[in-house]
Short mmCIF file of C-alpha atoms in Angstrom, two decimals:
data_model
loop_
_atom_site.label_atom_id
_atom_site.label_comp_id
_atom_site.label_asym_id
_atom_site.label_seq_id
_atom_site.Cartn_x
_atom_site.Cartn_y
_atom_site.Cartn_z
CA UNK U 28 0.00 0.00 0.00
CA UNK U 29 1.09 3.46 -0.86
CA UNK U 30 0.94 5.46 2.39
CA UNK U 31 -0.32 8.87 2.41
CA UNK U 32 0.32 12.18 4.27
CA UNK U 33 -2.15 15.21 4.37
CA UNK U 34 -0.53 18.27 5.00
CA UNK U 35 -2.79 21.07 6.51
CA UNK U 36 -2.65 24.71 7.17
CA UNK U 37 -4.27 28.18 7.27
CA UNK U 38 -3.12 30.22 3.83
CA UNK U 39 0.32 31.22 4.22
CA UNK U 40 1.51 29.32 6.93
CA UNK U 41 4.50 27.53 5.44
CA UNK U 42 2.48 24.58 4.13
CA UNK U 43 4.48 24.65 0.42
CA UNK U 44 7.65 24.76 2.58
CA UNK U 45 6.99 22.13 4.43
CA UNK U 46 5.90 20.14 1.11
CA UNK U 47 9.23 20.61 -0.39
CA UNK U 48 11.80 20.13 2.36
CA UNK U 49 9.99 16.13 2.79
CA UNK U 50 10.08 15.78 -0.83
CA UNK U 51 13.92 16.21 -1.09
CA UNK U 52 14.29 14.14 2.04
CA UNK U 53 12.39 11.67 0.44
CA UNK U 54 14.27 11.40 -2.05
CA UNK U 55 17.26 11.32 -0.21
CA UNK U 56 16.07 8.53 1.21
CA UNK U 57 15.29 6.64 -1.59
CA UNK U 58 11.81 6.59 -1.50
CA UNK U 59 9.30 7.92 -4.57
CA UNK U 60 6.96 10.54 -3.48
CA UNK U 61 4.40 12.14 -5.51
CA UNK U 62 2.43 14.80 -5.12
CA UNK U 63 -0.93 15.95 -5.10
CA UNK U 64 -1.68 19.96 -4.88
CA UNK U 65 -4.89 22.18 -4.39
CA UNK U 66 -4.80 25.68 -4.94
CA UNK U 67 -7.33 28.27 -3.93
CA UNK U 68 -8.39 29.59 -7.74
CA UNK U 69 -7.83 28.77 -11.35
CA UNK U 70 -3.88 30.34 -10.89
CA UNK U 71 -1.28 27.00 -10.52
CA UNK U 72 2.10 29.13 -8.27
CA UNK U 73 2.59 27.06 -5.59
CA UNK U 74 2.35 23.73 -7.96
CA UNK U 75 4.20 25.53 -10.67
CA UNK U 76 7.10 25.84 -8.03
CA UNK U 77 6.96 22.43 -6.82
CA UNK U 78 6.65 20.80 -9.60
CA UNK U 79 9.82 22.75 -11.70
CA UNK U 80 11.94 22.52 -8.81
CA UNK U 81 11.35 19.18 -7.16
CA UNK U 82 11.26 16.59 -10.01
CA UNK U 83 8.38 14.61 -9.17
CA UNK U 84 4.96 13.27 -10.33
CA UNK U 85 2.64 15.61 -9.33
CA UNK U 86 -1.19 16.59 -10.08
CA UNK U 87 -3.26 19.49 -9.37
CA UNK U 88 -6.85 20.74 -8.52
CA UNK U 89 -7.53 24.16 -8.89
CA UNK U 90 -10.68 26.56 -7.95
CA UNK U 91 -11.29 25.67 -4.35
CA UNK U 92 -10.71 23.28 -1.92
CA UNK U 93 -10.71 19.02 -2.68
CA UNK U 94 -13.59 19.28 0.27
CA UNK U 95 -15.42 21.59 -2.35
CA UNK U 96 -14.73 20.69 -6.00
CA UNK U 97 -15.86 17.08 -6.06
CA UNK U 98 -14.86 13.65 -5.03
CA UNK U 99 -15.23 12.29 -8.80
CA UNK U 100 -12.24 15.48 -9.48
CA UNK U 101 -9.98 14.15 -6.47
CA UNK U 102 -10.38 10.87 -7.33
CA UNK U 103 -9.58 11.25 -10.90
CA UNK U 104 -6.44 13.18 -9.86
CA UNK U 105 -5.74 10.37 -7.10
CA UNK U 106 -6.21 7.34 -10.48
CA UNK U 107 -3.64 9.36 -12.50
CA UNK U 108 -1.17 9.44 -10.12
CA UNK U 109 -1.42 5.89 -9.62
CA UNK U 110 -1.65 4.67 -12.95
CA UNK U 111 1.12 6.69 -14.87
CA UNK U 112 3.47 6.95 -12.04
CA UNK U 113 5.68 4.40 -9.68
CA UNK U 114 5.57 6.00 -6.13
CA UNK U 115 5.43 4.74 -2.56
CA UNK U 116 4.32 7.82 -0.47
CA UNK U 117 1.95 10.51 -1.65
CA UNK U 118 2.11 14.06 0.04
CA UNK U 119 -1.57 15.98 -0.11
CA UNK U 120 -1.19 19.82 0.26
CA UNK U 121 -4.11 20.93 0.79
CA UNK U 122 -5.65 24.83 0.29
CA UNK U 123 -5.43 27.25 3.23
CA UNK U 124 -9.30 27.19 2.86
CA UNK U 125 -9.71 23.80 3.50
CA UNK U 126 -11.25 21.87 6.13
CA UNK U 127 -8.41 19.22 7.08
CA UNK U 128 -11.18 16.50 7.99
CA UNK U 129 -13.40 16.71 4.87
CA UNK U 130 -10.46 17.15 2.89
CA UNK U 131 -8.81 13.63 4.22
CA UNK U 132 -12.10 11.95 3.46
CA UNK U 133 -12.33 12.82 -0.18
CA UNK U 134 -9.21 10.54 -0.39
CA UNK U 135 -11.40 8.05 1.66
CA UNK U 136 -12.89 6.28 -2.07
CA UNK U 137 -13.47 2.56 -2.29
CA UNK U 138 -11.63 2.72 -5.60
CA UNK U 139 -8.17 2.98 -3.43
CA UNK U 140 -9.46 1.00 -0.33
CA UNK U 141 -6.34 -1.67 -1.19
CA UNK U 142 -3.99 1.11 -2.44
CA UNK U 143 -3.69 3.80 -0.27
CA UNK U 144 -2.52 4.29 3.73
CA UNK U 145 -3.84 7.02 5.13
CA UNK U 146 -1.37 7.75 8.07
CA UNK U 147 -2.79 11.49 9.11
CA UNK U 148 -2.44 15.47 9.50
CA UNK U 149 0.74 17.72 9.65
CA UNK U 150 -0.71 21.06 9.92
CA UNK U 151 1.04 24.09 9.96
CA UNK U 152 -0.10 27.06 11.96
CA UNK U 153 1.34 30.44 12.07
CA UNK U 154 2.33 31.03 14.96
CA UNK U 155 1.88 35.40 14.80
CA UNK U 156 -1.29 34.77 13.49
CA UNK U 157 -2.20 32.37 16.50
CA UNK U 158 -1.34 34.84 18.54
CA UNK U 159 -3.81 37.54 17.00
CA UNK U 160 -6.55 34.96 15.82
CA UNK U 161 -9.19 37.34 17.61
CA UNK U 162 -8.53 39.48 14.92
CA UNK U 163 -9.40 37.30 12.34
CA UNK U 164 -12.99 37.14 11.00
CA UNK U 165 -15.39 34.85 13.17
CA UNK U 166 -15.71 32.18 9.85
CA UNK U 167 -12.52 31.79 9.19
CA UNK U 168 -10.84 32.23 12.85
CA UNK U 169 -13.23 29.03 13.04
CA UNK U 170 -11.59 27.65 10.25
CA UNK U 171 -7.90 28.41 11.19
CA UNK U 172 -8.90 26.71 15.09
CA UNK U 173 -10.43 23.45 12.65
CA UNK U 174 -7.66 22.93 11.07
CA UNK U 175 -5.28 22.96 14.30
CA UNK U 176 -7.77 20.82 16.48
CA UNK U 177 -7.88 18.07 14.10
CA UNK U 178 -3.77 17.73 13.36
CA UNK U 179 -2.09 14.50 14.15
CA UNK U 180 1.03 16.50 14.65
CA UNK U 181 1.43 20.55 14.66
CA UNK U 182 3.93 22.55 13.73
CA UNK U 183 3.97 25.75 15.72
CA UNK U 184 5.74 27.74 12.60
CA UNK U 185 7.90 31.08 12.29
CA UNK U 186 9.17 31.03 15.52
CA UNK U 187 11.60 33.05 14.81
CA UNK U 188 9.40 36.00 14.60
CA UNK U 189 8.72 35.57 18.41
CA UNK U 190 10.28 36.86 21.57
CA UNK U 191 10.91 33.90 24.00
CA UNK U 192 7.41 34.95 26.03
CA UNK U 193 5.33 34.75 22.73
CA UNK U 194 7.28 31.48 21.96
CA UNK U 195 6.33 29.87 25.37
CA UNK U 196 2.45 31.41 25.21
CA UNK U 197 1.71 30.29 21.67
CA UNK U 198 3.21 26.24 22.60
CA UNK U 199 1.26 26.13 25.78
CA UNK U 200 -1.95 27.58 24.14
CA UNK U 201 -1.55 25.22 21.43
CA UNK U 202 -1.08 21.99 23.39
CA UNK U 203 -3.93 22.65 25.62
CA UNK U 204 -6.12 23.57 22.56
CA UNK U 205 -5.19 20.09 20.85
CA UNK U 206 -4.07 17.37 23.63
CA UNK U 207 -3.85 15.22 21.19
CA UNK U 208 -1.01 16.19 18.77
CA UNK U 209 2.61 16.74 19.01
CA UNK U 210 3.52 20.39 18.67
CA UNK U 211 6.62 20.95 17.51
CA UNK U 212 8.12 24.92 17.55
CA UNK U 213 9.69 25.03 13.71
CA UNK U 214 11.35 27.88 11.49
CA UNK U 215 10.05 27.46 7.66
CA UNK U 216 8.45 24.81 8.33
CA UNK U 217 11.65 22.49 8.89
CA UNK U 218 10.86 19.16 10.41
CA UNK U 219 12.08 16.12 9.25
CA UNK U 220 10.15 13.04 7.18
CA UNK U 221 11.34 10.16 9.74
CA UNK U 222 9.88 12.74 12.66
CA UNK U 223 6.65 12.55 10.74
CA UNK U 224 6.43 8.64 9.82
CA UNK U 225 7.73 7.44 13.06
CA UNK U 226 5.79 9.11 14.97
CA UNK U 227 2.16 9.02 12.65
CA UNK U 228 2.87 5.23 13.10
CA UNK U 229 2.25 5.13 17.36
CA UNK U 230 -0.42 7.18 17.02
CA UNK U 231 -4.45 5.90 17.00
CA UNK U 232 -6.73 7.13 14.77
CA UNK U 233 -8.17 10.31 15.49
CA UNK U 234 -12.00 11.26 15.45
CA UNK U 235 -12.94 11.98 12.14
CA UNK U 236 -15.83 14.12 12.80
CA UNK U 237 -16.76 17.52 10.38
CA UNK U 238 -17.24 20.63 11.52
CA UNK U 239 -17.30 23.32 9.20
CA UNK U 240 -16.87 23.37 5.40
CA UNK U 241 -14.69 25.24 3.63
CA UNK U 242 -17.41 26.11 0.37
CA UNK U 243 -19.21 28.33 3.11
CA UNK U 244 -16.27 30.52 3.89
CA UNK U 245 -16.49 34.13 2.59
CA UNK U 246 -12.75 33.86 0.91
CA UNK U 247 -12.18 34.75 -2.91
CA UNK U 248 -8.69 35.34 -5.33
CA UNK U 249 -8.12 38.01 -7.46
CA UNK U 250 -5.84 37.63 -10.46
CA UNK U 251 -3.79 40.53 -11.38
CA UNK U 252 -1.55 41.16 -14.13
CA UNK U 253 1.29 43.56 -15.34
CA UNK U 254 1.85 45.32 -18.03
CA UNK U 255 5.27 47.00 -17.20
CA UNK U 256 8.12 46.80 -15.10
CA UNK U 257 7.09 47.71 -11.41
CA UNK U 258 9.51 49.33 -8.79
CA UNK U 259 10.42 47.38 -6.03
CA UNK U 260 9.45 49.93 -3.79
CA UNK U 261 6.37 51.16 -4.94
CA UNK U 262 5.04 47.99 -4.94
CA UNK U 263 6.08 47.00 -1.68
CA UNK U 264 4.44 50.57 -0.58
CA UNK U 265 1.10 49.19 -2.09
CA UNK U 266 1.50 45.49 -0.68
CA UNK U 267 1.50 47.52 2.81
CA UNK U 268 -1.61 49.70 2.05
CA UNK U 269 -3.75 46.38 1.39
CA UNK U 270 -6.24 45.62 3.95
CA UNK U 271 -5.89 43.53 6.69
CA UNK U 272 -8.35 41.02 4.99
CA UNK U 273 -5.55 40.20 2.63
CA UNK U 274 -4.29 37.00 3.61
CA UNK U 275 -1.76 35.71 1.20
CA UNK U 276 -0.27 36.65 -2.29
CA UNK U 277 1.86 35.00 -5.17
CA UNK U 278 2.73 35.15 -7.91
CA UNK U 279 5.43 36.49 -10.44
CA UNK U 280 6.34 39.94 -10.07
CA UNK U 281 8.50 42.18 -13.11
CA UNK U 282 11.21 44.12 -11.59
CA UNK U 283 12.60 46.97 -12.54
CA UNK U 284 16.06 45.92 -14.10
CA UNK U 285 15.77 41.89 -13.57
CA UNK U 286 16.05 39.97 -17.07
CA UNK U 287 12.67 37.70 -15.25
CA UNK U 288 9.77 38.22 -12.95
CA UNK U 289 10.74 37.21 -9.04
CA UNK U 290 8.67 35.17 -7.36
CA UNK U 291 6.87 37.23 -4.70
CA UNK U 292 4.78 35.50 -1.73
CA UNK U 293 3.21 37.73 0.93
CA UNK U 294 1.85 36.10 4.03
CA UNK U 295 0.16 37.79 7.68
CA UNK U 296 2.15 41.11 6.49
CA UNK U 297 5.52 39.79 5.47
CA UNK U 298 6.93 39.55 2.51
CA UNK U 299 9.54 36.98 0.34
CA UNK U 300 11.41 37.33 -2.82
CA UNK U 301 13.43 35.14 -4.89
CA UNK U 302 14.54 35.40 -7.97
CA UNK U 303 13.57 32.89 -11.25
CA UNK U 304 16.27 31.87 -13.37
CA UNK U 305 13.36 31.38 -16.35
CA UNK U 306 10.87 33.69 -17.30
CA UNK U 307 7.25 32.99 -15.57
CA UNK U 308 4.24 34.80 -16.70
CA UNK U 309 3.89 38.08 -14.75
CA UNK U 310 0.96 37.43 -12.77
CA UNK U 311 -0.03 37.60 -8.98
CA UNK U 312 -3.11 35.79 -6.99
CA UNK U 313 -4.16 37.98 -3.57
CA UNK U 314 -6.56 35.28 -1.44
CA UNK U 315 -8.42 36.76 0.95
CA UNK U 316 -12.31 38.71 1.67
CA UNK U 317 -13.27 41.71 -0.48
CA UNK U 318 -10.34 40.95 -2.20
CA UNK U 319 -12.21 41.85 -6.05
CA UNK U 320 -12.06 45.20 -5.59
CA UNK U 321 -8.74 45.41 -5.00
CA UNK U 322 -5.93 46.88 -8.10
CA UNK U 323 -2.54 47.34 -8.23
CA UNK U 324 -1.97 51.02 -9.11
#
C-alpha cells in the first residue's frame, strides 16, 4: 500500500515549505513521493514551483478546496497518479481554505481502499497569526482553530518571529487547545520526514468528525496582471496599504532591471522574494475577503 500524508494549514503558513523540504528528504532517502496539490483559484504558483523545482509526479486541482470541487475530481487526480506513475508515499497539500477533515475523506474512495494508507495530518499554523486569531474574522478564525484541532502532529511555525514569552504562550496555548497532537516549535516549516512517519505510526486514529466546510467561507482570489516593469518599492508601498483582509499573495512579479519576474509571496504582512532563473508569466493571486475590488496602481 502506498501510504499517504495530508498536510494542513491556514493560507500562508508555510504549508508549500513544508511540502518541499519532505520531498527532497524523500528522495534522499530513496523513496518515490508524488504529489498531489490544491490551490485556492484557477492560478497553478505554488504547484508551478513544486513541480519545476522538485522533479516529481505531481497533479493538481484548482478553484477551491478538494472538500469543495468534487470527489469524482480528487479521485480522478488520485487514479492518474497511480496509474502513470511508480511511487510509494503521496504528500496531499491541501488549500489554506480547506477543512483538514473533509479534505482527508475525499481521499477516503473505495476505488483505493487496497492502495492507499492514510497515516494522518501535519498542519502548519502560524504562529503570529495564533497569537492575534481574535482578529481574524469569526468564519474563518473558526476555520484556522479546525484545522489545528484536528492535526495528528502541529507545527507551531515562524518562531523566529517571536520573543521567548510569545514562543512559550503560543506552545502552551496550542497543546492545551489540541491534547492530542505533538507540537513541535519550527522555522520554515523544517521538520524532518522520519519525525513525521515514526511518529504518525504510534499514534491511533483520530475522530474523524466535520465541523465546518470550507465552500461556506467568505474567501475569494483576485488575479492581477502587469503590463510594465514595477519598482520594487512602490510595490512594496502598495503590498502595505492592502487591507488587513488580505491574507496571502503569489505570484510572479516584473522588476525593474531583472532579465525575469521574481517570485513574490506575501503572508500575515511579510513579505519573500526570490529570484527565477526562467521567465514565468507576470501574474499575482491575492486570497483573501473583499479581495475583487482590490488593483494594483
Amino acid at each position: 500500500m502506498i501510504d499517504v500524508y495530508l498536510l494542513s494549514g491556514f493560507l500562508g503558513s508555510g504549508k508549500t515549505s513544508l511540502l518541499m523540504s519532505l520531498i527532497a528528504e524523500l528522495k534522499e532517502m530513496g523513496r518515490k513521493p508524488a504529489v498531489l496539490m490544491n490551490e485556492f483559484g484557477s492560478i497553478s504558483i505554488d504547484s508551478d514551483t513544486v513541480g519545476q523545482s522538485q522533479d516529481v509526479p505531481l497533479k493538481e486541482l484548482l478553484n477551491g478546496c478538494i472538500c469543495c470541487t468534487g470527489s469524482e475530481n480528487t479521485e480522478a487526480q488520485l487514479q492518474g497518479l497511480l496509474e502513470e506513475y511508480d511511487m510509494d508515499v503521496i504528500l496531499i497539500e491541501t488549500t489554506g481554505a480547506a477543512h483538514p477533515v473533509e479534505a482527508l475523506d475525499a481521499v477516503y474512495s473505495p476505488l483505493f481502499a487496497e492502495k492507499l494508507c492514510v497515516k494522518g495530518i501535519v498542519t502548519v499554523a502560524d504562529s503570529k497569526r495564533w497569537l492575534e486569531r481574535d482578529k481574524m474574522s469569526p468564519q474563518i478564525r473558526s476555520l484556522f482553530l479546525e484545522q489545528i484541532r484536528h492535526a495528528h502532529i502541529l507545527l507551531a511555525n515562524k518562531t523566529d518571529l517571536l520573543t521567548e514569552e510569545e514562543l512559550a504562550t503560543v506552545s502552551m496555548e496550542l497543546s492545551n487547545f489540541n491534547g492530542t497532537a505533538q507540537v513541535i516549535q519550527t522555522t520554515n516549516a523544517k521538520l524532518s520526514f522520519s519525525f513525521i512517519e515514526a511518529t504518525l505510526s504510534t499514534m491511533k486514529e483520530a475522530d474523524m468528525k466535520t465541523v465546518i466546510s470550507g465552500k461556506h467561507l467568505p474567501l475569494t482570489s483576485k488575479l492581477i496582471t502587469f503590463e510594465k516593469d514595477v519598482d520594487k518599492a512602490e510595490f512594496e508601498a502598495w503590498v502595505q496599504s492592502l487591507p488587513d483582509t488580505v491574507y496571502r499573495m503569489k505570484g510572479y512579479v516584473p522588476l525593474k532591471g531583472t532579465k525575469n519576474p521574481f517570485l513574490f509571496q506575501y503572508a500575515y504582512g511579510l513579505v519573500n522574494w526570490m529570484p527565477e532563473y526562467i521567465k514565468m508569466e507576470a501574474r499575482l493571486v491575492l486570497i483573501g475577503e473583499g479581495v475583487s475590488q482590490i488593483e494594483y496602481m
